[in-house]
Amino acid sequence: MKRWLEFFGGVTDEGPLALSSPWWGAYWALLVFIIYVFCAQTSRFLYVDF
């Protein structure tokens, strides 16, 4: 926890190991893909006319 606080507080430039893992890139790519799919641009099913 101390390493996280020091990194986000600007004390150190090197992030904790969890932040430098390549899995973070895959995690953010998955989140961006999910947002892209559900933002109603890829599916006409979400458009409802009243």
Short mmCIF file of C-alpha atoms in Angstrom, two decimals:
data_model
loop_
_atom_site.label_atom_id
_atom_site.label_comp_id
_atom_site.label_asym_id
_atom_site.label_seq_id
_atom_site.Cartn_x
_atom_site.Cartn_y
_atom_site.Cartn_z
CA MET A 1 0.00 0.00 0.00
CA LYS A 2 2.89 2.34 0.78
CA ARG A 3 4.36 1.89 -2.71
CA TRP A 4 1.01 2.74 -4.29
CA LEU A 5 0.63 5.90 -2.21
CA GLU A 6 4.20 6.99 -2.95
CA PHE A 7 3.68 6.45 -6.67
CA PHE A 8 0.37 8.31 -6.86
CA GLY A 9 1.70 11.04 -4.58
CA GLY A 10 4.64 11.67 -6.91
CA VAL A 11 7.37 10.55 -4.51
CA THR A 12 8.66 7.83 -6.83
CA ASP A 13 8.64 7.55 -10.62
CA GLU A 14 8.61 3.77 -10.74
CA GLY A 15 5.18 2.29 -10.20
CA PRO A 16 4.34 -0.78 -8.15
CA LEU A 17 4.74 -4.12 -9.86
CA ALA A 18 1.01 -4.49 -10.32
CA LEU A 19 0.90 -1.32 -12.43
CA SER A 20 3.78 -2.35 -14.65
CA SER A 21 2.31 -5.74 -15.47
CA PRO A 22 1.41 -6.38 -19.13
CA TRP A 23 -1.96 -7.63 -17.91
CA TRP A 24 -2.98 -4.01 -17.22
CA GLY A 25 -2.83 -3.36 -20.96
CA ALA A 26 -5.08 -6.33 -21.64
CA TYR A 27 -7.43 -5.21 -18.87
CA TRP A 28 -7.80 -1.69 -20.30
CA ALA A 29 -8.16 -3.02 -23.84
CA LEU A 30 -11.00 -5.25 -22.65
CA LEU A 31 -12.69 -2.32 -20.89
CA VAL A 32 -12.43 -0.14 -23.99
CA PHE A 33 -13.88 -2.95 -26.11
CA ILE A 34 -16.82 -3.43 -23.73
CA ILE A 35 -17.55 0.31 -23.75
CA TYR A 36 -17.36 0.33 -27.54
CA VAL A 37 -19.80 -2.55 -27.84
CA PHE A 38 -22.35 -1.10 -25.43
CA CYS A 39 -22.29 2.52 -26.59
CA ALA A 40 -25.03 1.77 -29.20
CA GLN A 41 -22.81 2.27 -32.22
CA THR A 42 -22.43 -1.39 -33.06
CA SER A 43 -25.96 -2.62 -32.41
CA ARG A 44 -29.19 -1.34 -33.89
CA PHE A 45 -31.10 -3.25 -31.24
CA LEU A 46 -30.41 -0.50 -28.69
CA TYR A 47 -32.15 2.20 -30.72
CA VAL A 48 -35.75 2.45 -29.58
CA ASP A 49 -38.22 4.94 -31.07
CA PHE A 50 -41.07 6.09 -28.90
#
